[in-house]
Coordinates of C-alpha atoms in Angstrom, one line a residue:
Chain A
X550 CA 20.3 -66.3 95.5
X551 CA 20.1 -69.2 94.2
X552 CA 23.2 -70.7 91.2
X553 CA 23.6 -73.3 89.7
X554 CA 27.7 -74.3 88.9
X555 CA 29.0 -77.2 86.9
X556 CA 31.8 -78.2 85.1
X557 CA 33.9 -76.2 82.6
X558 CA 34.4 -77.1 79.6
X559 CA 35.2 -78.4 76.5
X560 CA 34.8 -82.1 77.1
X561 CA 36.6 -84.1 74.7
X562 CA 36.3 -88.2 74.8
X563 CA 36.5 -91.3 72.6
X564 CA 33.9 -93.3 72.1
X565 CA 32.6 -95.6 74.6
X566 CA 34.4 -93.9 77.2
X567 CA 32.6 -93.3 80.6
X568 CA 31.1 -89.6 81.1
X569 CA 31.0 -87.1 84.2
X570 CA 29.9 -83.6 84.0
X571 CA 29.4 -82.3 87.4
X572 CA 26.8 -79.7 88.5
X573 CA 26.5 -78.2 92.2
X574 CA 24.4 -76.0 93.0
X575 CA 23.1 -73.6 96.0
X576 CA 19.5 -72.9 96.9
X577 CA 17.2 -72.0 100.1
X578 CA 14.3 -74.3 99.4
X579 CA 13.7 -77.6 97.5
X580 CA 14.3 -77.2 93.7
X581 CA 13.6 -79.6 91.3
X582 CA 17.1 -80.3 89.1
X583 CA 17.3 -80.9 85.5
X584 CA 19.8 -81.3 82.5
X585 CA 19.2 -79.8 79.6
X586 CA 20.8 -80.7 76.1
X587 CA 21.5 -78.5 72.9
X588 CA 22.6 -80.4 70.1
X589 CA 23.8 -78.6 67.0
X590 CA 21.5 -76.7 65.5
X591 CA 18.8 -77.6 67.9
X592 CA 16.9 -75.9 70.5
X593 CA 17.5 -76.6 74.4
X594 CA 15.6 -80.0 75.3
X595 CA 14.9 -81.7 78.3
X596 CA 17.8 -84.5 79.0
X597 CA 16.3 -86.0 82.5
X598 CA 14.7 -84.5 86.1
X599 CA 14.8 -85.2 89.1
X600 CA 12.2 -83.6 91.4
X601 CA 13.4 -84.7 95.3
X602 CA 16.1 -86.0 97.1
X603 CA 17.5 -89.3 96.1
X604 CA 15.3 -89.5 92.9
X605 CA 17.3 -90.8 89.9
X606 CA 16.8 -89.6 86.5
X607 CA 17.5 -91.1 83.1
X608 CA 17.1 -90.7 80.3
X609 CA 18.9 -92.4 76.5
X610 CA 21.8 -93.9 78.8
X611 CA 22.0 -90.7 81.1
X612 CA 21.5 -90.6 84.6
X613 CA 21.4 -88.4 87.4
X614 CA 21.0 -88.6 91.0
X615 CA 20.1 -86.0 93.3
X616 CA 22.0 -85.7 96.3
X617 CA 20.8 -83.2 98.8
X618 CA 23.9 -83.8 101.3
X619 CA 26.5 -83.1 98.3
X620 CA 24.3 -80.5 96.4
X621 CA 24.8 -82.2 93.7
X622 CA 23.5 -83.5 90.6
X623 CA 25.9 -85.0 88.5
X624 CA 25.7 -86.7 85.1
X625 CA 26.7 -89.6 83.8
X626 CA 27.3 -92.3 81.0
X627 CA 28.6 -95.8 81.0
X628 CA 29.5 -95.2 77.5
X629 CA 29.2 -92.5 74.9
X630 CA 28.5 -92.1 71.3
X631 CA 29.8 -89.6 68.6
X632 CA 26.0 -88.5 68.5
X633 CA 26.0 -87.6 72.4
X634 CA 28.3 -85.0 71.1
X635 CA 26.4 -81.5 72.0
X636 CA 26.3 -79.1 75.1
X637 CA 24.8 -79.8 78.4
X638 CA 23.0 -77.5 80.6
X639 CA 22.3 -78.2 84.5
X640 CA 19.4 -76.2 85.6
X641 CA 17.2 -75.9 89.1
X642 CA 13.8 -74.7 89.1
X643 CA 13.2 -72.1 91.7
X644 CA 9.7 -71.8 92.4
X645 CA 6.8 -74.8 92.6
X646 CA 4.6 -74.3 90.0
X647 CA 6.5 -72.4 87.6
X648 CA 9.8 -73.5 85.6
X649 CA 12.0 -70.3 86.1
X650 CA 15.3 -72.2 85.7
X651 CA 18.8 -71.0 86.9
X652 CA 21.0 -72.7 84.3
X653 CA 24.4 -73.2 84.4
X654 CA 27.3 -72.2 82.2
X655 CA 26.9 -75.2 80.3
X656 CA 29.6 -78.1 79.2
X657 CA 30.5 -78.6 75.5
X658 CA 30.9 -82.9 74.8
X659 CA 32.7 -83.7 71.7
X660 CA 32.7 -87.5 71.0
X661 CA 35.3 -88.5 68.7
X662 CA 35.0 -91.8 66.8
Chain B
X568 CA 3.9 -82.6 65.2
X569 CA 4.8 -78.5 65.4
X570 CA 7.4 -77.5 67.8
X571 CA 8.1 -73.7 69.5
X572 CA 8.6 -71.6 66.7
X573 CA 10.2 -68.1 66.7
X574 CA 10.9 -65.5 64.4
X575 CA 13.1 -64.4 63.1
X576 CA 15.7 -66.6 63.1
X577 CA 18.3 -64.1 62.6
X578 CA 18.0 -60.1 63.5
X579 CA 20.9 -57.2 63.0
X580 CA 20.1 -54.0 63.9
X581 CA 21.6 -50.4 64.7
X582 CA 22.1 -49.7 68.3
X583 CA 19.2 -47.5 69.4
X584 CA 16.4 -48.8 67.1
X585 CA 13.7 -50.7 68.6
X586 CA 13.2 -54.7 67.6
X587 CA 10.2 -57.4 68.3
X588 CA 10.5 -60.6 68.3
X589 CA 7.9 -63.6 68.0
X590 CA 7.1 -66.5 69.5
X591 CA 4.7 -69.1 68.6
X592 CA 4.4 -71.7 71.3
X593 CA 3.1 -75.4 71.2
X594 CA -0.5 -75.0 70.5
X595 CA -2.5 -75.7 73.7
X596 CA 0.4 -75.3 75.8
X597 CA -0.7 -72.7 78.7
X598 CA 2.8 -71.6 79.9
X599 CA 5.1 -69.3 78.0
X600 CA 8.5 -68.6 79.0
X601 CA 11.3 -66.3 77.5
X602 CA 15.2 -66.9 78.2
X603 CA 17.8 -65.1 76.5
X604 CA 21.2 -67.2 76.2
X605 CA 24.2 -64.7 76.1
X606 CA 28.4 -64.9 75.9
X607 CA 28.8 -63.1 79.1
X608 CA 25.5 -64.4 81.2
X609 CA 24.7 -68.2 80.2
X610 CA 21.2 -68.2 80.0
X611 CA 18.8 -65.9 81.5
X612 CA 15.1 -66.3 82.6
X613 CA 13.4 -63.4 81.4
X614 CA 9.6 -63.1 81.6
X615 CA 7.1 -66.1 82.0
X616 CA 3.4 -65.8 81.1
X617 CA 0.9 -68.5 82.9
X618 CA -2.9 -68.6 81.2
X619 CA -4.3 -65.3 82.4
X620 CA -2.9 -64.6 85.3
X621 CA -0.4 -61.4 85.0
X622 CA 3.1 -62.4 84.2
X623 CA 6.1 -62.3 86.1
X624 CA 8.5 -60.5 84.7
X625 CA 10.9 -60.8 87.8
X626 CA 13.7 -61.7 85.3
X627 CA 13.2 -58.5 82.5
X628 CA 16.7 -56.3 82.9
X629 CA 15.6 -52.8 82.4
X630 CA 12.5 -51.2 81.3
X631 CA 13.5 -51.4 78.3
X632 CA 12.0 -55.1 77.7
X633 CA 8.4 -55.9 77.8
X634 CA 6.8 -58.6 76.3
X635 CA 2.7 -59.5 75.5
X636 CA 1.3 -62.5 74.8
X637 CA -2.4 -62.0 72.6
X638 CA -5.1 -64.5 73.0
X639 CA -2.9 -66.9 75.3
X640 CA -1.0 -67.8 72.3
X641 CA 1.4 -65.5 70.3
X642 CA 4.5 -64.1 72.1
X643 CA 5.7 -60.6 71.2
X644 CA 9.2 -59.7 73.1
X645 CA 9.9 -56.0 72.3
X646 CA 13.6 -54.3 73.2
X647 CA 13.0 -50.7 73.1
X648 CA 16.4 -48.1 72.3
X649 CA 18.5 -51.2 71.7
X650 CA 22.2 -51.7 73.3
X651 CA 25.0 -53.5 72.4
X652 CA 25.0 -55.8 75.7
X653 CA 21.2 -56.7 74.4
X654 CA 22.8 -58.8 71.8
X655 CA 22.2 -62.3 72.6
X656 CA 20.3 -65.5 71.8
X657 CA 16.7 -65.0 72.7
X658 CA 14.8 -68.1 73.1
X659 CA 11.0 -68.9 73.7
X660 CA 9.4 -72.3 75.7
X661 CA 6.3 -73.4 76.4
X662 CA 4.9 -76.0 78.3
X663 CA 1.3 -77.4 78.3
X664 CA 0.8 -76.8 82.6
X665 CA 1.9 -75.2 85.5
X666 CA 4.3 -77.1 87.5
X667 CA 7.9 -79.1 87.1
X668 CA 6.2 -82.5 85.8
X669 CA 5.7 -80.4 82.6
X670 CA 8.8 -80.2 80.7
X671 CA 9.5 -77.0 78.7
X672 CA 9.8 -77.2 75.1
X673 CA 12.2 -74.7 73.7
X674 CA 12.6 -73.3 70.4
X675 CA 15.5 -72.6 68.2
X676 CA 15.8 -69.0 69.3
X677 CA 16.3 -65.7 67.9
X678 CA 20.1 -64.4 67.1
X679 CA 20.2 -60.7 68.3
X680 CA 22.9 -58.5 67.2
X681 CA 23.2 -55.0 68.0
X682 CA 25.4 -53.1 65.5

């Protein structure tokens, strides 16, 4: 079926450092990818998309670019903040017309000042 | 404006007992989904409603979930003979149409823990 894996964490950087959290995943069709952020004491909310091949998302300094020959949907950040500090969730929607995501494990960022 | 909002916040009950819990979704939003968000699982899709068309509920792990949704609005998720692996974060989202151009709002979920 189809997964979604990305990088373990915890993630701890300074600030201003550059971010990667990576995110493969495997599917049988053409999903639409998407990161997910839960900041403390929030609920899940959407970070960025991307709906096609090559498409770029961004988002508050975040991108991500779909890579159909890699699988891959990486995100990144020239340079973080102590309030990018949260947990990050690449997902794939499986089906057109309905979001039923396949999350992944999810990365914990800590920013420190 | 109002987000997703689900109750309770909090729940602790005896393994066994039976538990419901509630979502209110954004009003006007058509879609309804419910994930649950769990140590040993990440999170889960569960059961998504879709206007008035029947709901899938492809991602329900035994028949010991079910879930309604009155009136195209209100959420009900019901665990029946509750089990310690059902202990989990339960979470609700809606989104206002069908399709992934319609991002899914989430609320702050619903802290299940089976005693």
């Amino acid at each position: 079926g189809n997964s979604v894996t990305q990088m373990e964490g915890p993630v701890t950087l300074s600030e201003e450092a550059f971010l990667t959290i990576n995110c493969t995943y495997t599917a049988t069709g053409y999903p639409s990818l998407f990161w997910y952020v839960q900041y403390p004491g929030e609920g899940l909310q959407l970070l960025l998309k991307a709906t096609k091949a090559d498409d770029k998302g961004s988002n508050k300094g975040f991108e991500a670019t779909y890579r159909k020959e890699t699988t891959s949907f990486h995100l990144e950040k020239g340079s973080v903040q102590v309030s990018d500090s949260a947990v990050y969730f690449c997902a794939l929607s499986e089906v057109q017309g309905a979001q039923k995501l396949v999350f992944g494990q999810g990365t914990r960022l800590t920013i420190n000042p | 404006g109002a987000g997703v909002s689900q109750s309770p916040s909090n729940k602790v009950t005896e393994k066994g007992k039976d538990v419901e819990l509630r979502c209110d979704p954004i009003s006007g939003h058509t879609a309804l989904y419910w994930y649950r968000q769990s140590l040993g699982q990440g999170l889960e899709f569960l059961i998504y409603f879709q206007g008035n068309s029947a709901p899938d509920k492809s991602g329900l792990p035994s028949d010991r979930f079910s879930a309604e949704r009155t009136g195209g609005s209100v959420s009900t998720l019901t665990i029946q003979r509750t089990q310690q692996e059902d202990s989990a974060v339960y979470l609700c989202a809606s989104s206002s149409r069908r399709g992934n151009n319609s991002p899914l709002h989430f609320g702050n979920g619903t802290r299940l823990t089976v005693t």
